[in-house]
């Protein structure tokens, strides 16, 4: 039976939807109201990115080394227990983590950075651990056979082969991080959450979207940047995007 190609119909429907949405946006005056918050968007976006980069870097500095340690043969028995502890920790809602961090770090950016790093560390840790375990055994045996020490084997064989999986975890963590930063406003942190929650409180939709839309755009830009970094640092032989 001959299948029907729905792609042209879907594209046409998408174009009509975008066209009608553009008419509505223009006629409703949304663009003018959105531009009214432009200076605040730029200022708060800078703080939003700062919180993301600091907390994301902390998560990398914790997640990658712990993942490497847990993947070593001497730590395999403890790895499942440690991974379960991190899994359970991530089931705690981020808002609850923010509230707990506020109780001993006060209000402002510091507790926000702590909570964001806590929320971001598991994808990095899990992918580092899984990526290193998935390195083919014959590569490790070959590395041992040519006399590489365990450290040399890790640096020259295991990490390059696991780098694509590790970067996938980092991309996931940063996507979670950017989407969670607005909650930092609840404990005095800066970021685009200031516009989002103020807009909700004032029933001001343009103000709320002035925070939400740039947050989504920042997430897309960050993922694109990390995608380019992944493309550049992951070796051609283990990078499916370069084959």
Tab-separated table of C-alpha atoms in Angstrom:
chain	number	residue	atom	x	y	z
A	1	UNK	CA	0.000	0.000	0.000
A	2	UNK	CA	1.389	3.345	-1.030
A	3	UNK	CA	2.044	5.612	1.939
A	4	UNK	CA	0.943	9.265	1.906
A	5	UNK	CA	3.662	11.852	2.370
A	6	UNK	CA	2.254	14.315	4.903
A	7	UNK	CA	5.349	16.467	5.021
A	8	UNK	CA	4.141	19.123	2.479
A	9	UNK	CA	0.806	19.451	4.318
A	10	UNK	CA	2.547	19.761	7.662
A	11	UNK	CA	4.936	22.417	6.338
A	12	UNK	CA	2.042	24.371	4.816
A	13	UNK	CA	0.106	24.184	8.097
A	14	UNK	CA	3.198	25.332	9.989
A	15	UNK	CA	3.674	28.318	7.672
A	16	UNK	CA	0.013	29.340	7.998
A	17	UNK	CA	0.217	29.021	11.796
A	18	UNK	CA	3.374	31.141	11.957
A	19	UNK	CA	1.790	33.725	9.641
A	20	UNK	CA	-1.384	33.993	11.741
A	21	UNK	CA	0.694	34.148	14.928
A	22	UNK	CA	2.735	36.995	13.448
A	23	UNK	CA	-0.469	38.914	12.611
A	24	UNK	CA	-1.762	38.409	16.141
A	25	UNK	CA	1.548	39.492	17.721
A	26	UNK	CA	1.682	42.636	15.580
A	27	UNK	CA	-1.972	43.620	16.093
A	28	UNK	CA	-1.937	42.996	19.847
A	29	UNK	CA	0.983	45.363	20.433
A	30	UNK	CA	2.985	42.556	22.048
A	31	UNK	CA	6.197	43.511	20.257
A	32	UNK	CA	6.102	47.070	21.637
A	33	UNK	CA	5.394	45.784	25.159
A	34	UNK	CA	8.161	43.217	24.853
A	35	UNK	CA	10.690	45.808	23.648
A	36	UNK	CA	9.735	47.997	26.634
A	37	UNK	CA	11.581	45.465	28.863
A	38	UNK	CA	14.604	45.193	26.561
A	39	UNK	CA	17.115	46.829	28.926
A	40	UNK	CA	15.986	44.606	31.808
A	41	UNK	CA	16.156	41.543	29.549
A	42	UNK	CA	19.771	42.287	28.649
A	43	UNK	CA	20.773	43.017	32.258
A	44	UNK	CA	19.033	39.973	33.745
A	45	UNK	CA	20.227	37.699	30.912
A	46	UNK	CA	23.797	38.526	31.915
A	47	UNK	CA	23.115	37.450	35.507
A	48	UNK	CA	21.203	34.397	34.247
A	49	UNK	CA	24.210	33.274	32.215
A	50	UNK	CA	26.567	34.002	35.112
A	51	UNK	CA	24.590	31.762	37.487
A	52	UNK	CA	24.433	29.036	34.852
A	53	UNK	CA	28.159	29.094	34.085
A	54	UNK	CA	29.252	29.146	37.741
A	55	UNK	CA	26.902	26.406	38.914
A	56	UNK	CA	27.441	24.342	35.747
A	57	UNK	CA	31.218	24.553	36.159
A	58	UNK	CA	30.928	23.403	39.771
A	59	UNK	CA	28.754	20.480	38.637
A	60	UNK	CA	31.393	19.503	36.043
A	61	UNK	CA	34.196	19.754	38.618
A	62	UNK	CA	32.243	17.377	40.882
A	63	UNK	CA	30.545	15.073	38.384
A	64	UNK	CA	33.442	14.211	36.068
A	65	UNK	CA	36.038	13.293	38.751
A	66	UNK	CA	33.504	11.302	40.793
A	67	UNK	CA	32.367	9.494	37.645
A	68	UNK	CA	35.976	8.640	36.811
A	69	UNK	CA	36.661	7.359	40.327
A	70	UNK	CA	33.507	5.218	40.373
A	71	UNK	CA	34.392	3.659	37.012
A	72	UNK	CA	37.730	2.324	38.327
A	73	UNK	CA	37.705	-1.429	38.980
A	74	UNK	CA	38.531	-0.940	42.669
A	75	UNK	CA	35.410	1.218	43.183
A	76	UNK	CA	32.870	-0.757	41.114
A	77	UNK	CA	31.299	-2.366	44.198
A	78	UNK	CA	30.581	1.015	45.750
A	79	UNK	CA	29.500	2.606	42.458
A	80	UNK	CA	25.925	1.316	42.493
A	81	UNK	CA	25.373	2.562	46.040
A	82	UNK	CA	26.805	6.007	45.266
A	83	UNK	CA	24.783	6.298	42.045
A	84	UNK	CA	21.605	5.381	43.929
A	85	UNK	CA	22.338	8.075	46.513
A	86	UNK	CA	22.688	10.668	43.739
A	87	UNK	CA	19.529	9.336	42.045
A	88	UNK	CA	17.563	9.690	45.262
A	89	UNK	CA	19.003	13.160	45.810
A	90	UNK	CA	17.756	14.338	42.439
A	91	UNK	CA	14.199	13.254	43.259
A	92	UNK	CA	14.047	16.138	45.737
A	93	UNK	CA	12.270	19.043	43.981
A	94	UNK	CA	14.623	21.863	43.016
A	95	UNK	CA	12.448	24.378	44.837
A	96	UNK	CA	12.884	22.341	48.044
A	97	UNK	CA	16.669	22.287	47.507
A	98	UNK	CA	16.598	26.064	47.063
A	99	UNK	CA	14.665	26.435	50.317
A	100	UNK	CA	17.070	24.136	52.173
A	101	UNK	CA	20.137	25.920	50.810
A	102	UNK	CA	18.621	29.241	51.852
A	103	UNK	CA	18.362	27.964	55.423
A	104	UNK	CA	22.162	27.693	55.804
A	105	UNK	CA	23.516	30.009	53.081
A	106	UNK	CA	21.051	32.853	53.420
A	107	UNK	CA	19.455	34.566	50.443
A	108	UNK	CA	20.989	35.726	47.178
A	109	UNK	CA	23.100	34.080	44.504
A	110	UNK	CA	25.139	31.766	46.768
A	111	UNK	CA	22.311	29.394	47.748
A	112	UNK	CA	21.045	29.554	44.169
A	113	UNK	CA	24.425	28.444	42.811
A	114	UNK	CA	24.548	25.599	45.347
A	115	UNK	CA	21.069	24.341	44.421
A	116	UNK	CA	21.680	24.687	40.674
A	117	UNK	CA	24.948	22.763	40.907
A	118	UNK	CA	23.170	20.071	42.944
A	119	UNK	CA	20.451	19.779	40.282
A	120	UNK	CA	22.995	19.601	37.437
A	121	UNK	CA	25.551	17.157	38.763
A	122	UNK	CA	23.713	13.839	38.201
A	123	UNK	CA	23.546	13.877	34.345
A	124	UNK	CA	27.275	14.662	34.219
A	125	UNK	CA	28.192	12.027	36.805
A	126	UNK	CA	25.974	9.356	35.239
A	127	UNK	CA	27.212	9.956	31.691
A	128	UNK	CA	30.853	10.045	32.781
A	129	UNK	CA	30.465	6.759	34.625
A	130	UNK	CA	28.457	5.090	31.850
A	131	UNK	CA	30.693	6.441	29.091
A	132	UNK	CA	33.852	5.109	30.685
A	133	UNK	CA	32.279	1.702	31.337
A	134	UNK	CA	31.168	1.456	27.709
A	135	UNK	CA	34.689	1.776	26.312
A	136	UNK	CA	35.298	-1.494	24.440
A	137	UNK	CA	37.334	-4.023	26.446
A	138	UNK	CA	39.650	-4.788	23.518
A	139	UNK	CA	40.825	-1.153	23.506
A	140	UNK	CA	41.714	-1.367	27.189
A	141	UNK	CA	43.480	-4.685	26.639
A	142	UNK	CA	45.444	-3.192	23.744
A	143	UNK	CA	46.426	-0.215	25.910
A	144	UNK	CA	47.584	-2.572	28.650
A	145	UNK	CA	49.423	-4.665	26.097
A	146	UNK	CA	51.531	-1.756	24.858
A	147	UNK	CA	52.521	-0.925	28.424
A	148	UNK	CA	50.368	2.097	29.248
A	149	UNK	CA	49.949	2.819	32.947
A	150	UNK	CA	46.385	3.093	34.333
A	151	UNK	CA	46.599	6.913	34.240
A	152	UNK	CA	47.896	6.904	30.648
A	153	UNK	CA	45.185	4.430	29.695
A	154	UNK	CA	42.540	6.709	31.210
A	155	UNK	CA	43.823	9.878	29.534
A	156	UNK	CA	44.785	8.473	26.125
A	157	UNK	CA	42.200	5.743	25.585
A	158	UNK	CA	39.190	5.825	27.928
A	159	UNK	CA	38.411	9.536	28.158
A	160	UNK	CA	38.703	10.221	24.393
A	161	UNK	CA	36.393	7.282	23.674
A	162	UNK	CA	33.896	8.318	26.365
A	163	UNK	CA	34.020	12.051	25.611
A	164	UNK	CA	30.930	12.088	23.359
A	165	UNK	CA	28.787	10.513	26.099
A	166	UNK	CA	30.282	12.828	28.749
A	167	UNK	CA	29.516	15.901	26.632
A	168	UNK	CA	25.948	14.659	26.148
A	169	UNK	CA	25.576	14.657	29.931
A	170	UNK	CA	27.022	18.161	30.175
A	171	UNK	CA	24.609	19.435	27.510
A	172	UNK	CA	21.677	17.898	29.383
A	173	UNK	CA	22.880	19.381	32.672
A	174	UNK	CA	23.203	22.889	31.232
A	175	UNK	CA	19.754	22.671	29.638
A	176	UNK	CA	18.297	21.745	33.045
A	177	UNK	CA	20.352	24.462	34.686
A	178	UNK	CA	19.197	27.312	32.441
A	179	UNK	CA	15.571	26.261	32.794
A	180	UNK	CA	15.898	26.123	36.586
A	181	UNK	CA	17.694	29.450	37.122
A	182	UNK	CA	14.383	31.429	37.146
A	183	UNK	CA	13.451	29.631	40.394
A	184	UNK	CA	16.452	31.305	42.042
A	185	UNK	CA	14.366	34.482	42.174
A	186	UNK	CA	12.351	32.855	44.968
A	187	UNK	CA	15.381	33.048	47.292
A	188	UNK	CA	16.744	36.400	46.183
A	189	UNK	CA	18.849	35.243	43.229
A	190	UNK	CA	19.095	37.285	40.072
A	191	UNK	CA	18.108	36.189	36.586
A	192	UNK	CA	15.213	36.241	34.197
A	193	UNK	CA	12.983	34.738	36.881
A	194	UNK	CA	12.573	38.298	38.154
A	195	UNK	CA	10.504	39.151	35.078
A	196	UNK	CA	8.681	35.816	35.018
A	197	UNK	CA	7.486	35.832	38.632
A	198	UNK	CA	6.803	39.583	38.690
A	199	UNK	CA	4.713	39.110	35.540
A	200	UNK	CA	2.770	36.285	37.181
A	201	UNK	CA	2.134	38.326	40.334
A	202	UNK	CA	0.988	41.375	38.336
A	203	UNK	CA	-0.964	39.353	35.732
A	204	UNK	CA	1.282	41.029	33.163
A	205	UNK	CA	1.687	38.526	30.312
A	206	UNK	CA	4.215	40.546	28.257
A	207	UNK	CA	6.428	40.922	31.347
A	208	UNK	CA	6.200	37.196	32.057
A	209	UNK	CA	7.038	36.325	28.437
A	210	UNK	CA	9.892	38.864	28.501
A	211	UNK	CA	11.493	36.519	31.008
A	212	UNK	CA	10.310	33.179	29.618
A	213	UNK	CA	11.180	33.663	25.936
A	214	UNK	CA	14.795	34.790	26.547
A	215	UNK	CA	15.202	31.850	28.947
A	216	UNK	CA	14.219	29.449	26.177
A	217	UNK	CA	16.458	31.265	23.688
A	218	UNK	CA	19.417	31.099	26.088
A	219	UNK	CA	18.857	27.342	26.494
A	220	UNK	CA	18.931	26.893	22.716
A	221	UNK	CA	22.062	29.034	22.318
A	222	UNK	CA	23.856	27.208	25.134
A	223	UNK	CA	23.007	23.843	23.593
A	224	UNK	CA	24.268	25.012	20.195
A	225	UNK	CA	27.527	26.270	21.714
A	226	UNK	CA	28.077	22.998	23.571
A	227	UNK	CA	27.194	21.117	20.384
A	228	UNK	CA	29.968	22.983	18.562
A	229	UNK	CA	32.387	22.280	21.437
A	230	UNK	CA	31.444	18.592	21.259
A	231	UNK	CA	32.028	18.563	17.520
A	232	UNK	CA	35.471	20.099	17.955
A	233	UNK	CA	36.839	18.130	20.915
A	234	UNK	CA	35.432	14.643	20.265
A	235	UNK	CA	37.612	12.582	17.961
A	236	UNK	CA	36.273	11.798	14.509
A	237	UNK	CA	36.290	8.063	15.072
A	238	UNK	CA	33.932	8.206	18.058
A	239	UNK	CA	31.814	11.209	17.043
A	240	UNK	CA	28.732	10.078	15.056
A	241	UNK	CA	28.238	13.660	13.837
A	242	UNK	CA	31.589	13.614	12.016
A	243	UNK	CA	31.267	10.282	10.203
